[in-house]
Amino acid sequence: MRTTTLKNIAFSAMLVGSIGLTSCDKNDDPKPTPNDVLQHFAFVHYVDKSAYVGTFGDLTPQATDNKKAFEFGFGCYLFAKGNTVLVPEGKFGDKVHKFTRGVHGELQKAGTMTFEQMAQPGEINFIDEQRAYVALHGRGKIALINTATLQKEDEIDLSPYAVQDNNPDPGCNVIRDGKMYVALNQLNSPHTSVPGLGTDKP
């Protein structure tokens, strides 16, 4: 009786082992790791006084974390054109950080542009793949930058539109029909500046 039981156990162990071996094939396609999943979207996630810039794959309900995100101060946001993602520091800084998208859509640090002290770079409006306008909240100006080289090419001074001080507080802007419309965030402003795209003048 014992011999039969031992034979059954040995046979069962061999059967389980052979099933395990046949299920392992050297030609099996490897399952993608989370790093290999295509990242379609970039996001900013605010936690306390920090902002985390990262990516996720799709719009299905899922958990995300900040393990691979880049940390910035509260108040930054992102602007993207093609594979270029720009993150201005806004009211709390003087830099614009550049990222490019990797093979799987992940963010890769690609440089930093520093403006004058208290420039407070904010809203960014891309003209094309290599140029963009950046609202400088703290200086009352809009900078034209080269997004490939991270160099300032020109500047639009909006101080003539200021009320009670020298800064009309340029904010959100949109380009339409060859003109850029700029919202001025100053209180009691009777103006909305409309710089011409061809002249970079208000």
One Martini backbone bead per residue (centre of mass of N, CA, C, O) as a GRO file, in nm:
protein
  202
    1MET     BB    1   0.058   0.063  -0.021
    2ARG     BB    2   0.302   0.247   0.004
    3THR     BB    3   0.406   0.210  -0.282
    4THR     BB    4   0.161   0.332  -0.425
    5THR     BB    5   0.176   0.612  -0.296
    6LEU     BB    6   0.464   0.680  -0.390
    7LYS     BB    7   0.402   0.647  -0.691
    8ASN     BB    8   0.183   0.869  -0.703
    9ILE     BB    9   0.362   1.101  -0.608
   10ALA     BB   10   0.581   1.074  -0.823
   11PHE     BB   11   0.392   1.104  -1.066
   12SER     BB   12   0.278   1.383  -0.989
   13ALA     BB   13   0.550   1.533  -0.986
   14MET     BB   14   0.619   1.475  -1.284
   15LEU     BB   15   0.370   1.607  -1.408
   16VAL     BB   16   0.412   1.892  -1.295
   17GLY     BB   17   0.699   1.929  -1.411
   18SER     BB   18   0.623   1.894  -1.714
   19ILE     BB   19   0.426   2.129  -1.727
   20GLY     BB   20   0.629   2.346  -1.645
   21LEU     BB   21   0.830   2.295  -1.883
   22THR     BB   22   0.626   2.334  -2.126
   23SER     BB   23   0.551   2.640  -2.044
   24CYS     BB   24   0.858   2.689  -2.102
   25ASP     BB   25   0.962   2.913  -2.353
   26LYS     BB   26   1.212   3.069  -2.526
   27ASN     BB   27   0.992   3.216  -2.740
   28ASP     BB   28   0.864   3.390  -2.553
   29ASP     BB   29   0.709   3.675  -2.506
   30PRO     BB   30   0.772   3.937  -2.334
   31LYS     BB   31   0.658   4.114  -2.092
   32PRO     BB   32   0.593   4.422  -2.026
   33THR     BB   33   0.715   4.662  -1.862
   34PRO     BB   34   0.638   4.960  -1.729
   35ASN     BB   35   0.865   5.101  -1.903
   36ASP     BB   36   0.739   4.986  -2.193
   37VAL     BB   37   0.497   5.145  -2.170
   38LEU     BB   38   0.317   5.354  -2.339
   39GLN     BB   39   0.338   5.712  -2.307
   40HIS     BB   40   0.086   5.954  -2.378
   41PHE     BB   41   0.089   6.118  -2.097
   42ALA     BB   42   0.111   6.423  -1.929
   43PHE     BB   43   0.167   6.540  -1.582
   44VAL     BB   44   0.034   6.717  -1.291
   45HIS     BB   45   0.109   6.666  -0.937
   46TYR     BB   46  -0.029   6.771  -0.636
   47VAL     BB   47   0.169   6.790  -0.323
   48ASP     BB   48   0.127   7.019  -0.136
   49LYS     BB   49   0.436   7.196  -0.223
   50SER     BB   50   0.425   7.003  -0.479
   51ALA     BB   51   0.533   6.910  -0.816
   52TYR     BB   52   0.454   6.642  -1.044
   53VAL     BB   53   0.620   6.518  -1.335
   54GLY     BB   54   0.462   6.293  -1.571
   55THR     BB   55   0.336   5.967  -1.679
   56PHE     BB   56   0.088   5.796  -1.892
   57GLY     BB   57  -0.084   5.569  -2.102
   58ASP     BB   58  -0.402   5.591  -2.020
   59LEU     BB   59  -0.769   5.631  -1.949
   60THR     BB   60  -0.774   5.418  -1.756
   61PRO     BB   61  -0.835   5.308  -1.462
   62GLN     BB   62  -0.563   5.401  -1.235
   63ALA     BB   63  -0.266   5.383  -1.081
   64THR     BB   64  -0.047   5.636  -0.963
   65ASP     BB   65   0.287   5.768  -0.943
   66ASN     BB   66   0.607   5.946  -0.837
   67LYS     BB   67   0.872   5.776  -0.891
   68LYS     BB   68   0.924   5.906  -1.209
   69ALA     BB   69   0.903   6.188  -1.124
   70PHE     BB   70   0.928   6.538  -1.128
   71GLU     BB   71   1.030   6.785  -0.900
   72PHE     BB   72   0.846   7.075  -0.794
   73GLY     BB   73   0.708   7.355  -0.738
   74PHE     BB   74   0.441   7.506  -0.669
   75GLY     BB   75   0.268   7.613  -0.983
   76CYS     BB   76   0.335   7.439  -1.202
   77TYR     BB   77   0.337   7.373  -1.560
   78LEU     BB   78   0.249   7.239  -1.886
   79PHE     BB   79   0.398   7.233  -2.225
   80ALA     BB   80   0.320   7.102  -2.560
   81LYS     BB   81   0.526   6.992  -2.857
   82GLY     BB   82   0.532   6.708  -2.944
   83ASN     BB   83   0.845   6.614  -2.786
   84THR     BB   84   0.797   6.883  -2.626
   85VAL     BB   85   0.849   6.982  -2.277
   86LEU     BB   86   0.736   7.258  -2.080
   87VAL     BB   87   0.843   7.395  -1.746
   88PRO     BB   88   0.732   7.644  -1.565
   89GLU     BB   89   0.768   7.808  -1.247
   90GLY     BB   90   0.647   8.078  -1.225
   91LYS     BB   91   0.592   8.261  -0.933
   92PHE     BB   92   0.861   8.077  -0.803
   93GLY     BB   93   1.055   8.173  -1.057
   94ASP     BB   94   1.319   8.164  -1.352
   95LYS     BB   95   1.233   7.890  -1.505
   96VAL     BB   96   1.275   7.656  -1.784
   97HIS     BB   97   1.189   7.324  -1.845
   98LYS     BB   98   1.321   7.057  -2.042
   99PHE     BB   99   1.158   6.799  -2.234
  100THR     BB  100   1.166   6.475  -2.367
  101ARG     BB  101   1.063   6.204  -2.555
  102GLY     BB  102   1.086   5.886  -2.548
  103VAL     BB  103   1.032   5.583  -2.687
  104HIS     BB  104   0.783   5.547  -2.454
  105GLY     BB  105   0.718   5.865  -2.353
  106GLU     BB  106   0.914   5.946  -2.164
  107LEU     BB  107   1.078   6.161  -1.958
  108GLN     BB  108   1.355   6.383  -2.056
  109LYS     BB  109   1.604   6.564  -1.969
  110ALA     BB  110   1.707   6.880  -2.175
  111GLY     BB  111   1.693   7.142  -1.989
  112THR     BB  112   1.765   7.497  -1.896
  113MET     BB  113   1.605   7.815  -1.853
  114THR     BB  114   1.723   8.143  -1.758
  115PHE     BB  115   1.601   8.418  -1.622
  116GLU     BB  116   1.545   8.676  -1.475
  117GLN     BB  117   1.493   8.794  -1.189
  118MET     BB  118   1.156   8.760  -1.133
  119ALA     BB  119   1.010   8.665  -1.406
  120GLN     BB  120   0.793   8.444  -1.400
  121PRO     BB  121   0.736   8.203  -1.583
  122GLY     BB  122   0.463   8.088  -1.787
  123GLU     BB  123   0.294   8.100  -2.035
  124ILE     BB  124   0.289   7.891  -2.333
  125ASN     BB  125   0.338   7.958  -2.695
  126PHE     BB  126   0.346   7.791  -2.981
  127ILE     BB  127   0.449   7.835  -3.313
  128ASP     BB  128   0.652   7.591  -3.331
  129GLU     BB  129   0.909   7.357  -3.298
  130GLN     BB  130   1.127   7.628  -3.217
  131ARG     BB  131   0.896   7.832  -3.108
  132ALA     BB  132   0.815   8.060  -2.826
  133TYR     BB  133   0.601   8.200  -2.594
  134VAL     BB  134   0.673   8.384  -2.280
  135ALA     BB  135   0.537   8.469  -1.991
  136LEU     BB  136   0.642   8.750  -1.777
  137HIS     BB  137   0.508   8.835  -1.490
  138GLY     BB  138   0.745   9.010  -1.339
  139ARG     BB  139   0.806   9.207  -1.622
  140GLY     BB  140   0.586   9.264  -1.849
  141LYS     BB  141   0.654   9.024  -2.057
  142ILE     BB  142   0.744   8.868  -2.377
  143ALA     BB  143   0.909   8.584  -2.478
  144LEU     BB  144   1.124   8.475  -2.736
  145ILE     BB  145   1.195   8.133  -2.801
  146ASN     BB  146   1.422   7.869  -2.839
  147THR     BB  147   1.351   7.528  -2.791
  148ALA     BB  148   1.628   7.400  -2.877
  149THR     BB  149   1.843   7.617  -2.728
  150LEU     BB  150   1.736   7.805  -2.498
  151GLN     BB  151   1.689   8.098  -2.635
  152LYS     BB  152   1.662   8.434  -2.653
  153GLU     BB  153   1.532   8.644  -2.925
  154ASP     BB  154   1.295   8.811  -2.781
  155GLU     BB  155   1.083   9.104  -2.684
  156ILE     BB  156   0.778   9.207  -2.521
  157ASP     BB  157   0.656   9.518  -2.421
  158LEU     BB  158   0.373   9.586  -2.181
  159SER     BB  159   0.393   9.857  -2.008
  160PRO     BB  160   0.185  10.053  -2.156
  161TYR     BB  161  -0.063   9.869  -2.013
  162ALA     BB  162  -0.029   9.976  -1.742
  163VAL     BB  163  -0.169  10.000  -1.404
  164GLN     BB  164  -0.002  10.180  -1.144
  165ASP     BB  165   0.235  10.044  -1.300
  166ASN     BB  166   0.487   9.845  -1.498
  167ASN     BB  167   0.269   9.588  -1.478
  168PRO     BB  168   0.016   9.391  -1.652
  169ASP     BB  169   0.022   9.089  -1.613
  170PRO     BB  170   0.078   8.850  -1.798
  171GLY     BB  171  -0.091   8.572  -1.947
  172CYS     BB  172  -0.288   8.433  -2.119
  173ASN     BB  173  -0.270   8.293  -2.459
  174VAL     BB  174  -0.354   8.345  -2.814
  175ILE     BB  175  -0.349   8.225  -3.151
  176ARG     BB  176  -0.495   8.437  -3.418
  177ASP     BB  177  -0.470   8.552  -3.724
  178GLY     BB  178  -0.160   8.656  -3.657
  179LYS     BB  179  -0.238   8.682  -3.346
  180MET     BB  180  -0.175   8.775  -3.004
  181TYR     BB  181  -0.366   8.712  -2.721
  182VAL     BB  182  -0.354   8.897  -2.409
  183ALA     BB  183  -0.394   8.851  -2.083
  184LEU     BB  184  -0.452   9.084  -1.821
  185ASN     BB  185  -0.413   9.056  -1.458
  186GLN     BB  186  -0.482   9.324  -1.389
  187LEU     BB  187  -0.643   9.548  -1.225
  188ASN     BB  188  -0.846   9.754  -1.408
  189SER     BB  189  -0.824   9.669  -1.708
  190PRO     BB  190  -0.867   9.814  -2.046
  191HIS     BB  191  -0.675   9.580  -2.164
  192THR     BB  192  -0.572   9.395  -2.468
  193SER     BB  193  -0.314   9.253  -2.604
  194VAL     BB  194  -0.198   9.268  -2.972
  195PRO     BB  195   0.042   9.109  -3.105
  196GLY     BB  196   0.231   9.084  -3.377
  197LEU     BB  197   0.393   8.818  -3.529
  198GLY     BB  198   0.582   8.977  -3.737
  199THR     BB  199   0.690   9.213  -3.512
  200ASP     BB  200   0.676   9.188  -3.192
  201LYS     BB  201   0.443   9.405  -3.148
  202PRO     BB  202   0.174   9.579  -2.998
   0.00000   0.00000   0.00000
